[in-house]
Structures are given as structure tokens and as C-alpha cells.
Tab-separated table of N, CA and C in Angstrom:
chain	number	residue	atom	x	y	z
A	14	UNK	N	0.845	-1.179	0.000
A	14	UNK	CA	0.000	0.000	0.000
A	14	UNK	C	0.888	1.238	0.000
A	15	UNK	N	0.754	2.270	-0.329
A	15	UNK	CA	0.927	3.504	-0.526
A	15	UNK	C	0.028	4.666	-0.881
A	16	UNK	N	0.785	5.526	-0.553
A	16	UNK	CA	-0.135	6.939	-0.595
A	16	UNK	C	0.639	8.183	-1.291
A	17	UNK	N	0.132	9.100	-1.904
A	17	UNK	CA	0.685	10.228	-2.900
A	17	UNK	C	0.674	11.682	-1.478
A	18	UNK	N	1.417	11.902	-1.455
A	18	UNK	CA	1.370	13.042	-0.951
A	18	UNK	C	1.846	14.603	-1.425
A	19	UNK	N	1.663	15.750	-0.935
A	19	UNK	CA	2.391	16.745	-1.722
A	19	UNK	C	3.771	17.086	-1.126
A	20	UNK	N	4.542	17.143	-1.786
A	20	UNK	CA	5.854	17.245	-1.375
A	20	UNK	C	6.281	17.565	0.157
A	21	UNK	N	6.866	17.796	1.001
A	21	UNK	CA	7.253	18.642	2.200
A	21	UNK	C	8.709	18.592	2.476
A	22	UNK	N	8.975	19.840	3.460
A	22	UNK	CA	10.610	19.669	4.039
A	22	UNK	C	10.828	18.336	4.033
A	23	UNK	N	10.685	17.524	5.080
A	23	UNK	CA	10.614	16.745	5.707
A	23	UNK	C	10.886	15.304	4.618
A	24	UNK	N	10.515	15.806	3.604
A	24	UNK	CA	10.565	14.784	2.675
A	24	UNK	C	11.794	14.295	2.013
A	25	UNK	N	12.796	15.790	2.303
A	25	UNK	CA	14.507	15.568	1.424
A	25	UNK	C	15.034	14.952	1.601
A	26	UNK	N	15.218	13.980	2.325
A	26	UNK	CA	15.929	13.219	2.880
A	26	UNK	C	15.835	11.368	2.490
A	27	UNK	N	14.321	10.843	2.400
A	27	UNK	CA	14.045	10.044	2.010
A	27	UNK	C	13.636	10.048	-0.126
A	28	UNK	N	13.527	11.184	-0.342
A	28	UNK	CA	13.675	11.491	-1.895
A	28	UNK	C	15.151	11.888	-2.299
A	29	UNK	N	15.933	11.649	-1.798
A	29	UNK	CA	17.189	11.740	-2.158
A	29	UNK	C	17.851	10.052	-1.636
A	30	UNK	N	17.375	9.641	-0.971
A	30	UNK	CA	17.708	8.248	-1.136
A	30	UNK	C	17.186	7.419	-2.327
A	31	UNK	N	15.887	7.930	-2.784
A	31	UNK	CA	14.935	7.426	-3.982
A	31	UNK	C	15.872	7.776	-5.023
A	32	UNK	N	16.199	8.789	-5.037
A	32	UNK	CA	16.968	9.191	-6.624
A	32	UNK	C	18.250	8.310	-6.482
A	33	UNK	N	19.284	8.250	-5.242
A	33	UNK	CA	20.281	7.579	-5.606
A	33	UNK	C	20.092	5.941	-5.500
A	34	UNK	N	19.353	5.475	-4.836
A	34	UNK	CA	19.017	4.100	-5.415
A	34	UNK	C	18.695	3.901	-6.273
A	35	UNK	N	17.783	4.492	-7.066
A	35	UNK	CA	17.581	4.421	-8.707
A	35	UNK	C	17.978	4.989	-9.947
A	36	UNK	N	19.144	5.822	-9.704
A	36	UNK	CA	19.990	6.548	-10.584
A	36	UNK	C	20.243	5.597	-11.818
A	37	UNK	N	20.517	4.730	-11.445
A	37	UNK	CA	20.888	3.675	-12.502
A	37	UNK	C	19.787	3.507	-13.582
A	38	UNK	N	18.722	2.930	-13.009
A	38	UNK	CA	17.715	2.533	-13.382
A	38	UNK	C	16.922	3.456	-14.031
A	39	UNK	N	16.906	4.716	-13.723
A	39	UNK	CA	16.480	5.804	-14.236
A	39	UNK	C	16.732	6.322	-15.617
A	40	UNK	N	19.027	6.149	-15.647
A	40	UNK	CA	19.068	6.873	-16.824
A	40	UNK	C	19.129	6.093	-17.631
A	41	UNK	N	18.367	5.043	-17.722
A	41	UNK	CA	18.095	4.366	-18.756
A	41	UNK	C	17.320	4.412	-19.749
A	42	UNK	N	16.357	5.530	-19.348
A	42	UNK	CA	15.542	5.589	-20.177
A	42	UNK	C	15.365	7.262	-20.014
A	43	UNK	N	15.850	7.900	-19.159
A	43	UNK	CA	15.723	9.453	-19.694
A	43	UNK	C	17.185	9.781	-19.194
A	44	UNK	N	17.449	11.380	-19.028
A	44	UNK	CA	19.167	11.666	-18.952
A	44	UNK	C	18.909	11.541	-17.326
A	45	UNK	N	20.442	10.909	-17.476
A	45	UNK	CA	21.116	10.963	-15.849
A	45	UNK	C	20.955	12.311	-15.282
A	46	UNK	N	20.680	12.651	-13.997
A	46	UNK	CA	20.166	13.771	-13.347
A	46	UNK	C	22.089	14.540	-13.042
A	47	UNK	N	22.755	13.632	-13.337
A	47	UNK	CA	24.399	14.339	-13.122
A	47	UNK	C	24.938	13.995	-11.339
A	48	UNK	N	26.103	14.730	-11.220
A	48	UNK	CA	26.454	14.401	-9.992
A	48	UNK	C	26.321	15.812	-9.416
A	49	UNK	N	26.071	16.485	-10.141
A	49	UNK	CA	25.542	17.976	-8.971
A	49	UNK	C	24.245	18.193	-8.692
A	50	UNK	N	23.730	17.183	-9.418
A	50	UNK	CA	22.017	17.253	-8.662
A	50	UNK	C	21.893	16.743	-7.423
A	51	UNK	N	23.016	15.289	-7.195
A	51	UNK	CA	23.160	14.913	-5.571
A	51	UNK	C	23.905	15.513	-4.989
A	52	UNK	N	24.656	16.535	-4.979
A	52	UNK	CA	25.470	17.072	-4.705
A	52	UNK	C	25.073	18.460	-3.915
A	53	UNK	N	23.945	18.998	-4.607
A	53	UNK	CA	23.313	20.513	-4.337
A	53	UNK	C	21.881	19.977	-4.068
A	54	UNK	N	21.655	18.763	-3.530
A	54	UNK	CA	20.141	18.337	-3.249
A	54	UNK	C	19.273	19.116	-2.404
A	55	UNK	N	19.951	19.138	-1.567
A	55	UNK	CA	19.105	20.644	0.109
A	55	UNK	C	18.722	21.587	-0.833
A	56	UNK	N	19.570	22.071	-1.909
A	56	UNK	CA	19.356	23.426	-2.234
A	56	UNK	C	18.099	23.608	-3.289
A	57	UNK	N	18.530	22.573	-4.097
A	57	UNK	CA	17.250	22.434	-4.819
A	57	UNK	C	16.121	22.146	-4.284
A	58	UNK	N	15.796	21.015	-3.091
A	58	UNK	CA	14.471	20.626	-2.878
A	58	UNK	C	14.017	21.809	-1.747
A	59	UNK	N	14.858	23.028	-1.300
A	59	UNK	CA	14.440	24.219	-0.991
A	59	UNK	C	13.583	24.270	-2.025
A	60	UNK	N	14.449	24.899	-3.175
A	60	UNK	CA	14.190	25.490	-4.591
A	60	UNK	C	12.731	25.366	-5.059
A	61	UNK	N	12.699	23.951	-5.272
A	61	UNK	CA	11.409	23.245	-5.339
A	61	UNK	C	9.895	23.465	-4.376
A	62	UNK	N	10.839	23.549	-3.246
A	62	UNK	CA	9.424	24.038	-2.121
A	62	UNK	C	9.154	25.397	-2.627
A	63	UNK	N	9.695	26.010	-2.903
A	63	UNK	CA	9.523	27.531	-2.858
A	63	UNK	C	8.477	27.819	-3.847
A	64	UNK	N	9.324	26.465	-5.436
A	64	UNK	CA	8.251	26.984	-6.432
A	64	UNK	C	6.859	26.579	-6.321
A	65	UNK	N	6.742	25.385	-5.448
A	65	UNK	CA	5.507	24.737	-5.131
A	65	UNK	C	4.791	25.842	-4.406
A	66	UNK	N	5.473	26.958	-3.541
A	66	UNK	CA	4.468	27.817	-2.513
A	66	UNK	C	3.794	28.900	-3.511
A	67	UNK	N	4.782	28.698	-4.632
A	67	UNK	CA	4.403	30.355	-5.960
A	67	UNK	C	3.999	30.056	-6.397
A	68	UNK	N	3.046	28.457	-6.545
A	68	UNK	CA	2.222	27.878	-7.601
A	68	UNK	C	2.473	27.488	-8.902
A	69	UNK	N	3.450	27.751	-9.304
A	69	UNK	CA	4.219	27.577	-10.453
A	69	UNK	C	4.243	25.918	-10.640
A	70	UNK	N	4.659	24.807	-9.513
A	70	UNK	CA	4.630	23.794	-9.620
A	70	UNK	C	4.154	23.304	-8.555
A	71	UNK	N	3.953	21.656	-9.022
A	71	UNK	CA	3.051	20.781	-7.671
A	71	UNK	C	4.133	19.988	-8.054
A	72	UNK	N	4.316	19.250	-6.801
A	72	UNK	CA	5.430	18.336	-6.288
A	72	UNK	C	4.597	17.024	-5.700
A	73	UNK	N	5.078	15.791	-5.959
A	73	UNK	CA	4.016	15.213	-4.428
A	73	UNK	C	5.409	13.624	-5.078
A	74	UNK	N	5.390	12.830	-3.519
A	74	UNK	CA	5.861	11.761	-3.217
A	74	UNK	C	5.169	10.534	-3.048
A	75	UNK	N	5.618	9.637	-3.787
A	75	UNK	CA	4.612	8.159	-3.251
A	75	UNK	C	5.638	7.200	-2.680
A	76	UNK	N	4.634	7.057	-1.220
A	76	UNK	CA	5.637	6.852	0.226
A	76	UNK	C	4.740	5.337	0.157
A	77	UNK	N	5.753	4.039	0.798
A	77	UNK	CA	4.827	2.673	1.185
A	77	UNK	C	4.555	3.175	2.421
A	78	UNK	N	3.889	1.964	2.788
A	78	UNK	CA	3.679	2.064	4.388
A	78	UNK	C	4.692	2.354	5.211
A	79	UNK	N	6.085	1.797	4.623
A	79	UNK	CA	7.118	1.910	5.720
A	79	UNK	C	8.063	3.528	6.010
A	80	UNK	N	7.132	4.415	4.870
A	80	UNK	CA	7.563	5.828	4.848
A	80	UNK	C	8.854	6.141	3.723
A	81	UNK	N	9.098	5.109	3.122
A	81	UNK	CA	9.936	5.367	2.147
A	81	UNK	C	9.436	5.577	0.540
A	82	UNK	N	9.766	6.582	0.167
A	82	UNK	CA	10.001	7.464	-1.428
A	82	UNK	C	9.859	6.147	-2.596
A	83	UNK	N	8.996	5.870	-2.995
A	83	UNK	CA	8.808	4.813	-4.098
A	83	UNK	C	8.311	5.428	-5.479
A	84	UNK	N	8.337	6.925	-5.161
A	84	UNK	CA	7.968	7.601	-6.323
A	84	UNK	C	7.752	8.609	-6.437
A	85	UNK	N	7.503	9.644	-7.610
A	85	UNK	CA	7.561	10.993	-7.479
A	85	UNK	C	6.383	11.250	-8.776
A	86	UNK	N	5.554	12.033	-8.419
A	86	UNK	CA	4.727	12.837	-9.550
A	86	UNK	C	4.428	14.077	-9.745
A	87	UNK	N	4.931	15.103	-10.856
A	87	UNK	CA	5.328	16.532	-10.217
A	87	UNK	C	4.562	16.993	-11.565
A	88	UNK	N	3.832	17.814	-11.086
A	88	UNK	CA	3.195	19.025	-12.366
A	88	UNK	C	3.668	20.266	-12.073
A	89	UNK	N	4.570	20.240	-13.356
A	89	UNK	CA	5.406	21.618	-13.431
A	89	UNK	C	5.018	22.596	-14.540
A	90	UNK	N	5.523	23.788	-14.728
A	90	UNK	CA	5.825	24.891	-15.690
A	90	UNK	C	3.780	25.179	-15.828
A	91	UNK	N	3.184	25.591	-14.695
A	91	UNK	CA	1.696	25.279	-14.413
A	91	UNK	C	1.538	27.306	-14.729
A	92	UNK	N	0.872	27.389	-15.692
A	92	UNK	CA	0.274	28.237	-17.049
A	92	UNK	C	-0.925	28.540	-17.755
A	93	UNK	N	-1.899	28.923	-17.568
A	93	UNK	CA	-3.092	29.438	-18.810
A	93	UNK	C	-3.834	28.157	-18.420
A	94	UNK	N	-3.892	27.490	-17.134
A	94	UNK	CA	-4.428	26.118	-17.096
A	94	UNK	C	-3.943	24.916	-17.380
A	95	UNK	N	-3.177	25.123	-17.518
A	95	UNK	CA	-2.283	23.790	-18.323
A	95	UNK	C	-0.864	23.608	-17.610
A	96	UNK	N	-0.506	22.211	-17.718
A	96	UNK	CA	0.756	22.560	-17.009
A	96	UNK	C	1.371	20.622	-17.114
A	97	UNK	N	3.388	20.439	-17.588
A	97	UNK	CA	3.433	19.644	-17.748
A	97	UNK	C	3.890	18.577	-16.564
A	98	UNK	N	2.971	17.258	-17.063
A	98	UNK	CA	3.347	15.770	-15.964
A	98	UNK	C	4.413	15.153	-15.809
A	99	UNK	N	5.494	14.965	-15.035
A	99	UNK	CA	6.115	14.192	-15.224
A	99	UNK	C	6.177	12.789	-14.056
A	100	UNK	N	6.314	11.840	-14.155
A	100	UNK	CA	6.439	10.829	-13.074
A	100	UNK	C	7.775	9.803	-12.793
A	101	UNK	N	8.314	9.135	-12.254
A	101	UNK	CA	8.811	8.079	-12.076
A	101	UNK	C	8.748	7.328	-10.944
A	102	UNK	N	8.875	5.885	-10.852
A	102	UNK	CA	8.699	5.004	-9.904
A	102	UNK	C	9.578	4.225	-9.153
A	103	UNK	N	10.597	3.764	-8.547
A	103	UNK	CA	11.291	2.741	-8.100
A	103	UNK	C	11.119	1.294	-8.812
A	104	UNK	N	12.522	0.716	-9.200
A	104	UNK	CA	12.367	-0.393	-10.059
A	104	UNK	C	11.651	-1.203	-9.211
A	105	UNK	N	11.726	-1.337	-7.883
A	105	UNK	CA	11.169	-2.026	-6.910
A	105	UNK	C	9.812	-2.378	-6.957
A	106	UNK	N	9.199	-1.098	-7.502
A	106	UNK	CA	7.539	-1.289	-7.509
A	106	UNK	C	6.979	-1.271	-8.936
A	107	UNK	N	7.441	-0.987	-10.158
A	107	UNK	CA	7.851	-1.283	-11.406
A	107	UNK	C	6.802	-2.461	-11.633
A	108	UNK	N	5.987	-1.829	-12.651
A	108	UNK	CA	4.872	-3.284	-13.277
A	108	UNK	C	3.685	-3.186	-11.689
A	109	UNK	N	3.500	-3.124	-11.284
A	109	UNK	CA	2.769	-3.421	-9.840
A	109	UNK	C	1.574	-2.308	-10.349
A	110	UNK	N	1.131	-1.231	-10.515
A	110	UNK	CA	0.039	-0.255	-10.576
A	110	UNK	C	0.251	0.678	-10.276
A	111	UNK	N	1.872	1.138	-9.617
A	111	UNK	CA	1.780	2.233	-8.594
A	111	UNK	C	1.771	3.390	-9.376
A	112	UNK	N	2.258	3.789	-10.768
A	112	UNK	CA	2.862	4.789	-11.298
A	112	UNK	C	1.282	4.928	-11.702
A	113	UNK	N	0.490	3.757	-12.466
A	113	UNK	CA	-1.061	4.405	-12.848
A	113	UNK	C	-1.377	5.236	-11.605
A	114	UNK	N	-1.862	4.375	-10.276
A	114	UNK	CA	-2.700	4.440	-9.569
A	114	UNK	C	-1.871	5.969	-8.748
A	115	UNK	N	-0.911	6.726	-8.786
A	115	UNK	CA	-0.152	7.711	-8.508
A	115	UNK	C	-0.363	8.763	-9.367
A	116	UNK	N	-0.501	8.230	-10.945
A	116	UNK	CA	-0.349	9.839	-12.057
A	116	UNK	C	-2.542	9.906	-11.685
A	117	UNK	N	-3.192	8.640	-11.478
A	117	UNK	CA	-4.390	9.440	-11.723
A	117	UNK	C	-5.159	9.839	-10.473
A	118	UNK	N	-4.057	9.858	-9.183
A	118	UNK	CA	-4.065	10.954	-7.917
A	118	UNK	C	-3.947	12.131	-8.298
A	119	UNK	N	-2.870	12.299	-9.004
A	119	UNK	CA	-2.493	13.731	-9.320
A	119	UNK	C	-3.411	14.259	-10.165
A	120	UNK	N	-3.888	13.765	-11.401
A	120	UNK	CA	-4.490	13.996	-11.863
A	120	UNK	C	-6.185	14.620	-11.547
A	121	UNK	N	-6.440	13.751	-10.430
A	121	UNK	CA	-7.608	14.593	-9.966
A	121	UNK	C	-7.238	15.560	-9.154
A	122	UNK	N	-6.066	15.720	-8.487
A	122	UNK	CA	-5.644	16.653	-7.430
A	122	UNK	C	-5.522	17.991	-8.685
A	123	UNK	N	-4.733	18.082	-9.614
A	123	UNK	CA	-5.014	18.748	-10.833
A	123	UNK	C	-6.073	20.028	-11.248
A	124	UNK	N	-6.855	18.764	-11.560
A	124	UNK	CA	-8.427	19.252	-11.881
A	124	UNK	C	-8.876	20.269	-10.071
A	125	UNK	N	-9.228	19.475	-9.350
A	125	UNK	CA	-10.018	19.737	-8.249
A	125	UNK	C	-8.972	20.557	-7.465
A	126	UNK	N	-8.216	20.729	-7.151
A	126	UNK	CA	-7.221	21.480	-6.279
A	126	UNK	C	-6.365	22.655	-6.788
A	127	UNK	N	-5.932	22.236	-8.198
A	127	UNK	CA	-4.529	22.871	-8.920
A	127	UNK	C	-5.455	23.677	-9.566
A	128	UNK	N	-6.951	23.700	-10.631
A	128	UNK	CA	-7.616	23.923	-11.566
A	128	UNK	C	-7.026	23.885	-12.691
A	129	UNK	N	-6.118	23.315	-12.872
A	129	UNK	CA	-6.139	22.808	-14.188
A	129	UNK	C	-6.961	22.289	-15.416
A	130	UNK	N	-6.933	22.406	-16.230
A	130	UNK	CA	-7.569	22.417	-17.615
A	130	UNK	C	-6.958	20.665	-18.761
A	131	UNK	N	-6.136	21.382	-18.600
A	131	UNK	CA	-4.803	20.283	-19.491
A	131	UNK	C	-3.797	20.217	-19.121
A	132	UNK	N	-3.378	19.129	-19.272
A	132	UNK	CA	-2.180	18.465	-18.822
A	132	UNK	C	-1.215	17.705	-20.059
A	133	UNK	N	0.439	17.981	-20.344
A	133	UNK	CA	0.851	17.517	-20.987
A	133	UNK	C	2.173	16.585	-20.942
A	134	UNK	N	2.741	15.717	-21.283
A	134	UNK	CA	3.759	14.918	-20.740
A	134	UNK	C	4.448	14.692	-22.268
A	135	UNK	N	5.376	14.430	-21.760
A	135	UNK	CA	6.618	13.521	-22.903
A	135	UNK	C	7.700	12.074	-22.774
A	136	UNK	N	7.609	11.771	-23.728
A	136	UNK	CA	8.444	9.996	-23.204
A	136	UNK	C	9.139	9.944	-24.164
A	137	UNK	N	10.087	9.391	-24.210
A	137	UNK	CA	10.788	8.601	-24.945
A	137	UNK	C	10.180	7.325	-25.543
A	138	UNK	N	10.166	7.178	-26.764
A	138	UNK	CA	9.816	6.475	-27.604
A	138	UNK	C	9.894	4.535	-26.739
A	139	UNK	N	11.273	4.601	-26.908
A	139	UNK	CA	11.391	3.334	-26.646
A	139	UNK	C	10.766	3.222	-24.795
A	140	UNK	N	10.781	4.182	-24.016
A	140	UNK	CA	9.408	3.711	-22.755
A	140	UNK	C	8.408	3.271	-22.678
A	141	UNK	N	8.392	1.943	-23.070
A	141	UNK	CA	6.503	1.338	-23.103
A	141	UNK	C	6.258	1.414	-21.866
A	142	UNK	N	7.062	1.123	-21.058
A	142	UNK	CA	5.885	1.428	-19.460
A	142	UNK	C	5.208	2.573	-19.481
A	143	UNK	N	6.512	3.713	-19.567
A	143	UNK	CA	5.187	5.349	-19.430
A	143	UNK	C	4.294	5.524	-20.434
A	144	UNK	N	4.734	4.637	-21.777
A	144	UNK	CA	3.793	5.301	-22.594
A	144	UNK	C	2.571	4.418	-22.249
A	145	UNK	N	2.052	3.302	-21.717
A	145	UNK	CA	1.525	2.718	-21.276
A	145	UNK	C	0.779	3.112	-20.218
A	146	UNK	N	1.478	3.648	-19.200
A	146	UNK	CA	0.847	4.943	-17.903
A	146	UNK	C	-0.235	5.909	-18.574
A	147	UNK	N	0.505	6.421	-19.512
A	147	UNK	CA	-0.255	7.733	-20.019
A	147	UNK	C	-1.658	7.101	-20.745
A	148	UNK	N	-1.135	6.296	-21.449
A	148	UNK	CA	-2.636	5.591	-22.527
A	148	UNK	C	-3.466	4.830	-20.825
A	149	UNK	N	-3.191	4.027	-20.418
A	149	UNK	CA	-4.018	4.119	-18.961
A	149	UNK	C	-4.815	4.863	-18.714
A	150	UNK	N	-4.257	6.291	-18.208
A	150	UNK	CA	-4.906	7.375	-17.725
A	150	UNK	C	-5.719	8.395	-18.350
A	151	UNK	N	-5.881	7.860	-20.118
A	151	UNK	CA	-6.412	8.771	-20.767
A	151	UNK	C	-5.621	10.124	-21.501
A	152	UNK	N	-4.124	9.841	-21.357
A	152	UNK	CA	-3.325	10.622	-22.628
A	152	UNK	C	-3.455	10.324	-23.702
A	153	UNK	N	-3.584	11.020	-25.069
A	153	UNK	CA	-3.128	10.966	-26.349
A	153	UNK	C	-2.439	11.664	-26.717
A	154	UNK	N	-2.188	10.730	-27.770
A	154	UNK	CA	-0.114	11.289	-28.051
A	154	UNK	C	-0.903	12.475	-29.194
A	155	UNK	N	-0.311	13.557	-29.044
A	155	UNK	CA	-0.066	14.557	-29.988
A	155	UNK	C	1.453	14.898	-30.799
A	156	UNK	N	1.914	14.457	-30.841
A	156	UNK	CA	3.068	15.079	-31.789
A	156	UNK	C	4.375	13.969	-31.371
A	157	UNK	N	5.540	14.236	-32.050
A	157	UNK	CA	6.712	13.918	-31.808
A	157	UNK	C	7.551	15.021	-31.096
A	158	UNK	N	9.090	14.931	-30.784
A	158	UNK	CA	9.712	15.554	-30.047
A	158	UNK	C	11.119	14.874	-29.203
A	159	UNK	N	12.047	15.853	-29.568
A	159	UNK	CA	13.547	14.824	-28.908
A	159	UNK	C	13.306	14.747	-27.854
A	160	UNK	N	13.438	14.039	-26.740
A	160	UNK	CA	13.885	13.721	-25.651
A	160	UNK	C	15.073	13.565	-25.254
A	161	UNK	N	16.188	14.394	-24.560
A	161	UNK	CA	17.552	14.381	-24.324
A	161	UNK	C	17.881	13.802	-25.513
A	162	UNK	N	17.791	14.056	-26.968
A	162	UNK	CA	18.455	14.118	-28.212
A	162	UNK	C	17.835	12.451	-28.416
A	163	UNK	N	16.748	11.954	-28.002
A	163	UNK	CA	16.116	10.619	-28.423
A	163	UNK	C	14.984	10.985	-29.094
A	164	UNK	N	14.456	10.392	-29.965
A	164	UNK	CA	13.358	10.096	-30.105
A	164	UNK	C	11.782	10.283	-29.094
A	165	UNK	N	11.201	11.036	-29.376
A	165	UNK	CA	10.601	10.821	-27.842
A	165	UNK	C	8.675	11.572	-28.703
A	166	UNK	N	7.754	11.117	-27.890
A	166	UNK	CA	6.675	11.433	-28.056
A	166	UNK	C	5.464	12.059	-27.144
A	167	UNK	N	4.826	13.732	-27.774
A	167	UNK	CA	4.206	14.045	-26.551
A	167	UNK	C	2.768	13.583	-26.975
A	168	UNK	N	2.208	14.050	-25.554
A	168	UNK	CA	0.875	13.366	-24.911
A	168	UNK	C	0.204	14.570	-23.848
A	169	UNK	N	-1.440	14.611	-24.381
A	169	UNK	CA	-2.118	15.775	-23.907
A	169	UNK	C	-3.181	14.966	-23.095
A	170	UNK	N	-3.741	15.398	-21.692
A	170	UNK	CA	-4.733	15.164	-21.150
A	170	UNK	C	-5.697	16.426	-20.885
A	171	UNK	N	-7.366	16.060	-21.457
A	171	UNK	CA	-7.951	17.214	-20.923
A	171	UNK	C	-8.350	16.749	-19.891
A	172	UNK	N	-8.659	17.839	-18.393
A	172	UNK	CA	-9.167	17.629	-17.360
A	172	UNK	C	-10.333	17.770	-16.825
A	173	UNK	N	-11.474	17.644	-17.671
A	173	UNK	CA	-12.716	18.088	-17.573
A	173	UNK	C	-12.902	17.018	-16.486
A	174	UNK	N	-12.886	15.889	-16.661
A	174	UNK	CA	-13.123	14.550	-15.995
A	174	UNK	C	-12.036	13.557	-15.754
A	175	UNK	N	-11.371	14.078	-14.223
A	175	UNK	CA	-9.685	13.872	-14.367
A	175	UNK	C	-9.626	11.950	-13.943
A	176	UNK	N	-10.793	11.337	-13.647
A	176	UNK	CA	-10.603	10.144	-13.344
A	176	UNK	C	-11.302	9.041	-14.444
């Protein structure tokens, strides 16, 4: 079991263990986050709180029961109603439901909380899991687009009816 929450202080500590346990696993399919992203972590997930308080972005964590970071779902660059999804999960919980049953939390949190309108995301081509997430939840792909110089494809959700 798990639960989505919206980001907090309190949270840097166990989301920075999430990123470096799965660093690996991660840049496999999008770019490595670098070694100054773990490096300047406090500063950024300040950074991050701050933009979450200016509304600009929503942040939120998916914690198991045992309080540990199994995932992240963040609606950023939030605009004219619209604003883009991004997610990832722990290989750990990988295939299990969590990344659906997490993007279509946010997704109503979105609609009903954020007021959002539309929602847009991007993947890399060769990601059938996310692109799989997104067709789940009611994305359609609109267009093409590089992804860190890959191949990659975007995807629009309207939020009239975010579940």
C-alpha cells in the first residue's frame, strides 16, 4: 500500500535516497540527473518548495507504508491552465500499478485542487511502461519531439473529468 502526498521539508531526505538508489535505473531511459544534482540536493528541494508555494509547480511523493520514497509525480511549468506531468517510480515497484494508480491521484488533485484544464507529458519512444501509464490514464499522443536528443513522443490530457 501507498499513498501520494504533496511534497514537504521533511521529505529531502528520504527522496534523495529514492533518486540515488535508482539513478541507474532511471538513466536508462531518460538523462542521468548528473552528480551535482546529488550534490546541491538541500538546495534544490528548498528550490522546489519555494516553487511549489508560488504555484508555479506541484510536487508530491509516493511513500509505502514503511515511509519510504517509491515515487515521485510533479506538475510543473503550471500556465493558462495547463501545465506539464512528469512521473517516475522505483524499479522495486515497477509493473505493480503504482505509477497508474499515482499519475491518476495527481491527476484529480489537478483538476479539483490545482484547476487545471490540461495536462501535458513527454516519453521517450522506446518507454513502453510510461507510454503505457499515459494511454491508462487517458493521454493521447499529440506530436513527436527529442527527448535528451532521443526520439521521444508528446501526450495531452484534458481535465474536464480527471478520473
Amino acid at each position: 500500500m501507498f499513498t501520494v502526498e504533496r511534497l514537504l521539508p521533511e521529505h529531502g531526505p528520504a527522496v534523495l535516497e529514492f533518486e540515488r538508489e535508482n539513478r541507474a535505473f532511471f538513466a536508462a531511459s531518460v538523462s542521468d540527473r548528473g552528480d551535482a544534482y546529488f550534490a546541491e540536493f538541500e538546495e534544490r528541494h528548498r528550490a522546489l518548495l519555494a516553487m511549489q508555494e508560488a504555484g508555479t509547480d506541484h510536487f508530491h511523493v509516493v511513500v509505502d507504508d514503511g515511509g519510504a520514497v517509491v515515487g515521485r509525480v510533479n506538475v510543473v511549468e503550471v500556465a493558462d491552465g495547463s501545465a506539464e506531468l512528469g512521473y517516475r517510480v522505483a524499479r522495486s515497484v515497477g509493473g505493480r500499478g503504482v505509477a497508474t494508480t499515482a499519475v491518476r491521484a495527481v491527476l484529480e488533485l489537478s483538476a479539483s485542487v490545482y484547476g487545471l484544464r490540461s495536462l501535458r507529458a513527454v516519453t521517450t519512444v522506446d518507454n513502453v511502461a510510461s507510454r503505457a501509464v499515459l494511454a491508462r490514464v487517458g493521454f493521447v499522443e499529440s506530436g513527436e519531439e527529442l527527448v535528451a536528443g532521443r526520439p521521444g513522443l508528446r501526450f495531452r490530457r484534458e481535465l474536464r473529468d480527471a478520473r
